[in-house]
Short mmCIF file of C-alpha atoms in Angstrom, two decimals:
data_model
loop_
_atom_site.label_atom_id
_atom_site.label_comp_id
_atom_site.label_asym_id
_atom_site.label_seq_id
_atom_site.Cartn_x
_atom_site.Cartn_y
_atom_site.Cartn_z
CA UNK A 6 0.00 -0.01 0.00
CA UNK A 7 1.40 3.35 -1.04
CA UNK A 8 -0.90 5.82 0.70
CA UNK A 9 -3.14 6.38 3.71
CA UNK A 10 -5.92 4.01 4.72
CA UNK A 11 -9.37 5.56 4.68
CA UNK A 12 -12.43 3.84 6.10
CA UNK A 13 -14.86 2.78 3.39
CA UNK A 14 -17.42 0.52 5.03
CA UNK A 15 -18.21 -1.72 7.97
CA UNK A 16 -19.13 -5.38 7.49
CA UNK A 17 -20.16 -8.28 9.67
CA UNK A 18 -18.50 -11.66 9.29
CA UNK A 19 -20.64 -14.40 7.74
CA UNK A 20 -19.01 -17.00 9.96
CA UNK A 21 -19.88 -18.51 13.34
CA UNK A 22 -22.39 -16.36 15.23
CA UNK A 23 -22.15 -13.40 12.79
CA UNK A 24 -21.25 -11.00 15.59
CA UNK A 25 -17.72 -9.87 14.71
CA UNK A 26 -17.57 -6.56 12.84
CA UNK A 27 -14.77 -5.37 10.55
CA UNK A 28 -13.80 -1.95 9.28
CA UNK A 29 -12.87 -2.10 5.60
CA UNK A 30 -10.20 0.50 4.90
CA UNK A 31 -8.98 1.45 1.46
CA UNK A 32 -5.60 2.90 0.45
CA UNK A 33 -6.18 6.31 -1.09
CA UNK A 34 -3.38 5.74 -3.59
CA UNK A 35 -3.52 2.14 -4.84
CA UNK A 36 -7.08 1.19 -3.79
CA UNK A 37 -5.96 -1.88 -1.78
CA UNK A 38 -8.51 -2.92 0.85
CA UNK A 39 -7.83 -4.25 4.36
CA UNK A 40 -10.28 -5.70 6.87
CA UNK A 41 -9.56 -4.51 10.41
CA UNK A 42 -11.06 -6.67 13.15
CA UNK A 43 -10.66 -9.94 15.00
CA UNK A 44 -8.35 -12.41 13.22
CA UNK A 45 -6.47 -14.09 16.06
CA UNK A 46 -5.42 -17.73 15.97
CA UNK A 47 -8.14 -18.92 18.32
CA UNK A 48 -10.91 -17.32 16.28
CA UNK A 49 -9.54 -18.61 12.97
CA UNK A 50 -9.29 -22.11 14.43
CA UNK A 51 -13.02 -22.00 15.22
CA UNK A 52 -13.76 -21.17 11.57
CA UNK A 53 -11.39 -23.63 9.89
CA UNK A 54 -12.92 -26.73 11.42
CA UNK A 55 -13.92 -30.02 9.85
CA UNK A 56 -17.24 -28.43 8.85
CA UNK A 57 -15.52 -25.74 6.77
CA UNK A 58 -13.65 -28.34 4.72
CA UNK A 59 -16.67 -30.63 4.43
CA UNK A 60 -18.87 -28.13 2.58
CA UNK A 61 -20.10 -29.00 -0.89
CA UNK A 62 -17.54 -26.64 -2.38
CA UNK A 63 -14.60 -27.98 -0.37
CA UNK A 64 -15.39 -31.71 -0.06
CA UNK A 65 -12.78 -33.94 -1.75
CA UNK A 66 -14.61 -37.29 -1.50
CA UNK A 67 -16.36 -36.92 -4.84
CA UNK A 68 -14.23 -36.83 -8.00
CA UNK A 69 -16.78 -34.44 -9.57
CA UNK A 70 -16.88 -31.94 -6.69
CA UNK A 71 -15.94 -28.35 -7.65
CA UNK A 72 -12.72 -28.33 -5.64
CA UNK A 73 -11.47 -31.49 -7.35
CA UNK A 74 -12.44 -30.36 -10.83
CA UNK A 75 -10.78 -26.98 -10.33
CA UNK A 76 -7.67 -28.68 -8.93
CA UNK A 77 -7.40 -31.01 -11.93
CA UNK A 78 -7.77 -28.13 -14.38
CA UNK A 79 -5.12 -26.06 -12.58
CA UNK A 80 -2.70 -28.96 -12.46
CA UNK A 81 -3.28 -29.72 -16.13
CA UNK A 82 -2.62 -26.08 -17.12
CA UNK A 83 0.53 -25.84 -15.03
CA UNK A 84 1.92 -29.12 -16.31
CA UNK A 85 2.14 -27.60 -19.78
CA UNK A 86 4.71 -24.99 -18.69
CA UNK A 87 6.12 -26.17 -15.36
CA UNK A 88 7.72 -29.25 -13.87
CA UNK A 89 9.67 -30.29 -10.79
CA UNK A 90 9.03 -29.61 -7.14
CA UNK A 91 5.95 -27.68 -5.98
CA UNK A 92 4.88 -26.08 -2.70
CA UNK A 93 1.13 -25.49 -2.25
CA UNK A 94 0.46 -22.91 0.48
CA UNK A 95 -2.97 -23.32 2.06
CA UNK A 96 -3.27 -26.90 0.90
CA UNK A 97 -6.50 -27.63 2.71
CA UNK A 98 -7.62 -31.24 2.40
CA UNK A 99 -5.11 -31.78 -0.40
CA UNK A 100 -7.24 -31.52 -3.54
CA UNK A 101 -4.56 -29.71 -5.55
CA UNK A 102 -1.83 -31.90 -4.01
CA UNK A 103 -3.54 -34.99 -5.40
CA UNK A 104 -4.15 -33.47 -8.81
CA UNK A 105 -0.57 -32.21 -9.12
CA UNK A 106 0.92 -35.55 -8.07
CA UNK A 107 -1.04 -37.28 -10.82
CA UNK A 108 0.53 -34.86 -13.28
CA UNK A 109 4.03 -35.85 -12.17
CA UNK A 110 4.84 -33.03 -9.78
CA UNK A 111 6.67 -33.69 -6.53
CA UNK A 112 4.56 -31.63 -4.18
CA UNK A 113 4.54 -30.54 -0.52
CA UNK A 114 1.93 -28.50 1.29
CA UNK A 115 1.53 -25.88 3.97
CA UNK A 116 -1.68 -25.80 5.98
CA UNK A 117 -2.86 -23.81 9.02
CA UNK A 118 -5.74 -26.14 9.95
CA UNK A 119 -4.78 -29.23 11.95
CA UNK A 120 -7.89 -31.06 10.68
CA UNK A 121 -7.09 -30.42 7.01
CA UNK A 122 -3.35 -31.05 7.41
CA UNK A 123 -4.06 -34.44 8.96
CA UNK A 124 -6.22 -35.50 6.00
CA UNK A 125 -3.57 -34.42 3.50
CA UNK A 126 -0.87 -36.33 5.41
CA UNK A 127 -3.08 -39.44 5.39
CA UNK A 128 -2.89 -39.29 1.60
CA UNK A 129 0.91 -39.50 1.77
CA UNK A 130 1.95 -35.87 1.44
CA UNK A 131 4.55 -33.87 3.38
CA UNK A 132 2.62 -31.11 5.12
CA UNK A 133 4.18 -28.22 6.99
CA UNK A 134 1.54 -27.30 9.58
CA UNK A 135 1.13 -23.78 10.94
CA UNK A 136 2.21 -20.27 9.98
CA UNK A 137 3.96 -20.27 6.61
CA UNK A 138 6.25 -17.31 7.37
CA UNK A 139 7.42 -18.94 10.64
CA UNK A 140 7.98 -22.40 9.11
CA UNK A 141 11.52 -23.73 8.76
CA UNK A 142 11.77 -25.48 5.39
CA UNK A 143 15.28 -26.74 6.22
CA UNK A 144 16.93 -25.53 3.03
CA UNK A 145 14.24 -26.84 0.66
CA UNK A 146 13.72 -25.06 -2.67
CA UNK A 147 10.90 -25.27 -5.19
CA UNK A 148 10.31 -24.79 -8.91
CA UNK A 149 6.73 -23.64 -8.38
CA UNK A 150 4.77 -22.20 -5.47
CA UNK A 151 0.95 -21.98 -5.54
CA UNK A 152 -1.47 -20.02 -3.36
CA UNK A 153 -5.04 -20.80 -4.40
CA UNK A 154 -7.35 -18.28 -2.69
CA UNK A 155 -4.89 -17.97 0.18
CA UNK A 156 -2.84 -14.77 0.13
CA UNK A 157 -5.90 -12.64 0.97
CA UNK A 158 -6.32 -14.64 4.16
CA UNK A 159 -2.89 -13.94 5.55
CA UNK A 160 -2.02 -11.00 7.77
CA UNK A 161 1.18 -9.89 6.02
CA UNK A 162 1.05 -10.69 2.29
CA UNK A 163 4.30 -8.83 1.67
CA UNK A 164 6.18 -11.06 4.10
CA UNK A 165 4.61 -14.14 2.53
CA UNK A 166 5.78 -13.17 -0.96
CA UNK A 167 9.25 -12.30 0.30
CA UNK A 168 9.57 -15.78 1.85
CA UNK A 169 8.27 -17.36 -1.34
CA UNK A 170 11.01 -15.55 -3.21
CA UNK A 171 13.68 -17.16 -1.02
CA UNK A 172 12.16 -20.64 -1.48
CA UNK A 173 11.97 -20.50 -5.28
CA UNK A 174 14.67 -21.59 -7.66
CA UNK A 175 16.06 -18.77 -9.78
CA UNK A 176 13.90 -19.84 -12.73
CA UNK A 177 10.92 -20.68 -10.54
CA UNK A 178 7.34 -19.37 -10.76
CA UNK A 179 4.58 -18.43 -8.37
CA UNK A 180 0.87 -18.67 -9.19
CA UNK A 181 -1.86 -17.27 -6.93
CA UNK A 182 -5.54 -16.31 -7.03
CA UNK A 183 -6.67 -13.03 -5.43
CA UNK A 184 -9.98 -11.24 -4.74
CA UNK A 185 -10.09 -8.01 -6.78
CA UNK A 186 -11.83 -5.10 -5.09
CA UNK A 187 -11.50 -2.98 -8.26
CA UNK A 188 -13.67 -5.46 -10.24
CA UNK A 189 -17.01 -4.18 -11.44
CA UNK A 190 -19.07 -6.56 -9.33
CA UNK A 191 -17.07 -5.65 -6.21
CA UNK A 192 -17.72 -1.96 -6.76
CA UNK A 193 -21.40 -2.62 -7.46
CA UNK A 194 -22.03 -4.84 -4.44
CA UNK A 195 -19.94 -2.97 -1.87
CA UNK A 196 -20.34 -4.52 1.58
CA UNK A 197 -22.51 -7.29 0.04
CA UNK A 198 -19.74 -8.45 -2.33
CA UNK A 199 -19.52 -12.25 -2.09
CA UNK A 200 -15.76 -12.10 -1.40
CA UNK A 201 -16.10 -9.55 1.41
CA UNK A 202 -15.80 -12.32 4.00
CA UNK A 203 -13.45 -11.39 6.81
CA UNK A 204 -11.54 -12.93 8.48
CA UNK A 205 -11.29 -15.57 5.73
CA UNK A 206 -10.39 -12.67 3.41
CA UNK A 207 -8.43 -9.87 5.10
CA UNK A 208 -6.96 -8.27 1.98
CA UNK A 209 -8.66 -7.09 -1.21
CA UNK A 210 -6.42 -6.32 -4.16
CA UNK A 211 -6.29 -4.02 -7.17
CA UNK A 212 -4.05 -4.31 -10.21
CA UNK A 213 -2.02 -1.40 -8.90
CA UNK A 214 -1.59 -2.87 -5.40
CA UNK A 215 -0.58 -6.22 -6.87
CA UNK A 216 2.16 -4.61 -8.98
CA UNK A 217 3.50 -2.71 -5.98
CA UNK A 218 3.43 -5.80 -3.76
CA UNK A 219 5.22 -8.10 -6.13
CA UNK A 220 7.86 -5.57 -7.15
CA UNK A 221 8.83 -5.02 -3.52
CA UNK A 222 9.20 -8.78 -3.09
CA UNK A 223 11.52 -9.05 -6.12
CA UNK A 224 9.08 -10.61 -8.59
CA UNK A 225 8.09 -9.76 -12.13
CA UNK A 226 4.48 -10.02 -13.32
CA UNK A 227 4.13 -12.57 -16.10
CA UNK A 228 0.37 -12.72 -16.37
CA UNK A 229 -2.83 -11.57 -14.70
CA UNK A 230 -6.26 -12.73 -15.80
CA UNK A 231 -9.69 -13.76 -14.53
CA UNK A 232 -10.66 -17.33 -15.27
CA UNK A 233 -13.76 -19.47 -15.01
CA UNK A 234 -14.00 -21.98 -12.21
CA UNK A 235 -16.43 -24.66 -11.10
CA UNK A 236 -18.68 -23.83 -8.16
CA UNK A 237 -21.59 -25.63 -6.57
CA UNK A 238 -25.04 -24.17 -7.13
CA UNK A 239 -25.64 -24.80 -3.43
CA UNK A 240 -22.48 -22.78 -2.65
CA UNK A 241 -23.71 -19.86 -4.79
CA UNK A 242 -27.04 -19.86 -2.99
CA UNK A 243 -25.39 -19.88 0.44
CA UNK A 244 -23.11 -17.02 -0.64
CA UNK A 245 -26.16 -15.00 -1.68
CA UNK A 246 -27.91 -15.64 1.63
CA UNK A 247 -24.80 -14.59 3.56
CA UNK A 248 -24.22 -11.49 1.42
CA UNK A 249 -27.69 -10.19 2.23
CA UNK A 250 -27.38 -11.34 5.88
CA UNK A 251 -30.37 -13.66 5.64
CA UNK A 252 -28.61 -16.19 7.84
CA UNK A 253 -31.86 -17.75 9.06
CA UNK A 254 -32.36 -19.06 5.50
CA UNK A 255 -28.99 -20.81 5.34
CA UNK A 256 -30.17 -24.19 6.74
CA UNK A 257 -33.07 -24.22 4.29
CA UNK A 258 -30.91 -23.30 1.31
CA UNK A 259 -28.27 -25.85 2.30
CA UNK A 260 -30.91 -28.59 2.31
CA UNK A 261 -32.97 -27.62 -0.71
CA UNK A 262 -30.62 -26.20 -3.36
CA UNK A 263 -28.93 -28.97 -5.41
CA UNK A 264 -25.17 -29.45 -5.61
CA UNK A 265 -24.95 -29.06 -9.38
CA UNK A 266 -21.64 -27.79 -10.71
CA UNK A 267 -21.77 -24.42 -12.46
CA UNK A 268 -19.03 -22.72 -14.45
CA UNK A 269 -18.69 -19.14 -13.25
CA UNK A 270 -16.48 -16.12 -13.94
CA UNK A 271 -17.63 -12.92 -12.27
CA UNK A 272 -14.38 -11.14 -13.02
CA UNK A 273 -13.43 -10.58 -9.37
CA UNK A 274 -10.83 -13.37 -8.85
CA UNK A 275 -7.52 -12.81 -10.61
CA UNK A 276 -5.06 -15.58 -11.40
CA UNK A 277 -1.62 -14.00 -11.12
CA UNK A 278 1.61 -15.62 -12.39
CA UNK A 279 5.02 -14.31 -11.24
CA UNK A 280 8.65 -15.06 -11.83
CA UNK A 281 11.84 -13.80 -10.19
CA UNK A 282 13.25 -10.58 -11.61
CA UNK A 283 15.98 -11.28 -14.11
CA UNK A 284 19.26 -9.56 -13.23
#
């Protein structure tokens, strides 16, 4: 962020008892958004429980679930240009780990949630559990680092990218997906934007703030684009209920709306590809 933070709006978290409030502050220079409010380890642990990872969108048991289909597509796309050793930060239950392994990658994961980390380990993966920045990787290096819908959840994205830089080989790449607060739908929806979900998202990016962030970390921008992804119709309905704070309808929607997969691109999630600056 290059300027002063100015308060834009106040939102209530859609998680747990819906009582925690967050001030959304926007940088007056680059437009980057930050959610200010409760995001301590204890509170996050209450959110990232088994129930979070068992939702229709996150469940890995079905090969046709959205998270598995998205993971396979991402692994397929990356296998065309990348190879070698991969680190997936925010690995969750291991959907992308499984998909990448099938494409020939040697892949490790980092995961905050003990529940999710345990499931990924059970599938035979090396999982570094806890805070990524504080983790000792014991001299390991990687050809590719991925952060799928993760960087926005972390308190200090600049520190995360700086550590990623040290873990990457000189010709390595980093790929991440980010919520874009300068997208048309984000500007239209304001506090009811579906990705305005603190503390799961604490940072909201713009193209300008991305460029500033990656340059400070020593990266070059290779590509930035919005792409379609598979989501559950049930997940979309729950998101709508939460956005309009109709939480009393959530149990009904969860039960009645089918889990059909839908291909969606609302233009507010950017896939960003980086490489180390060439000297």
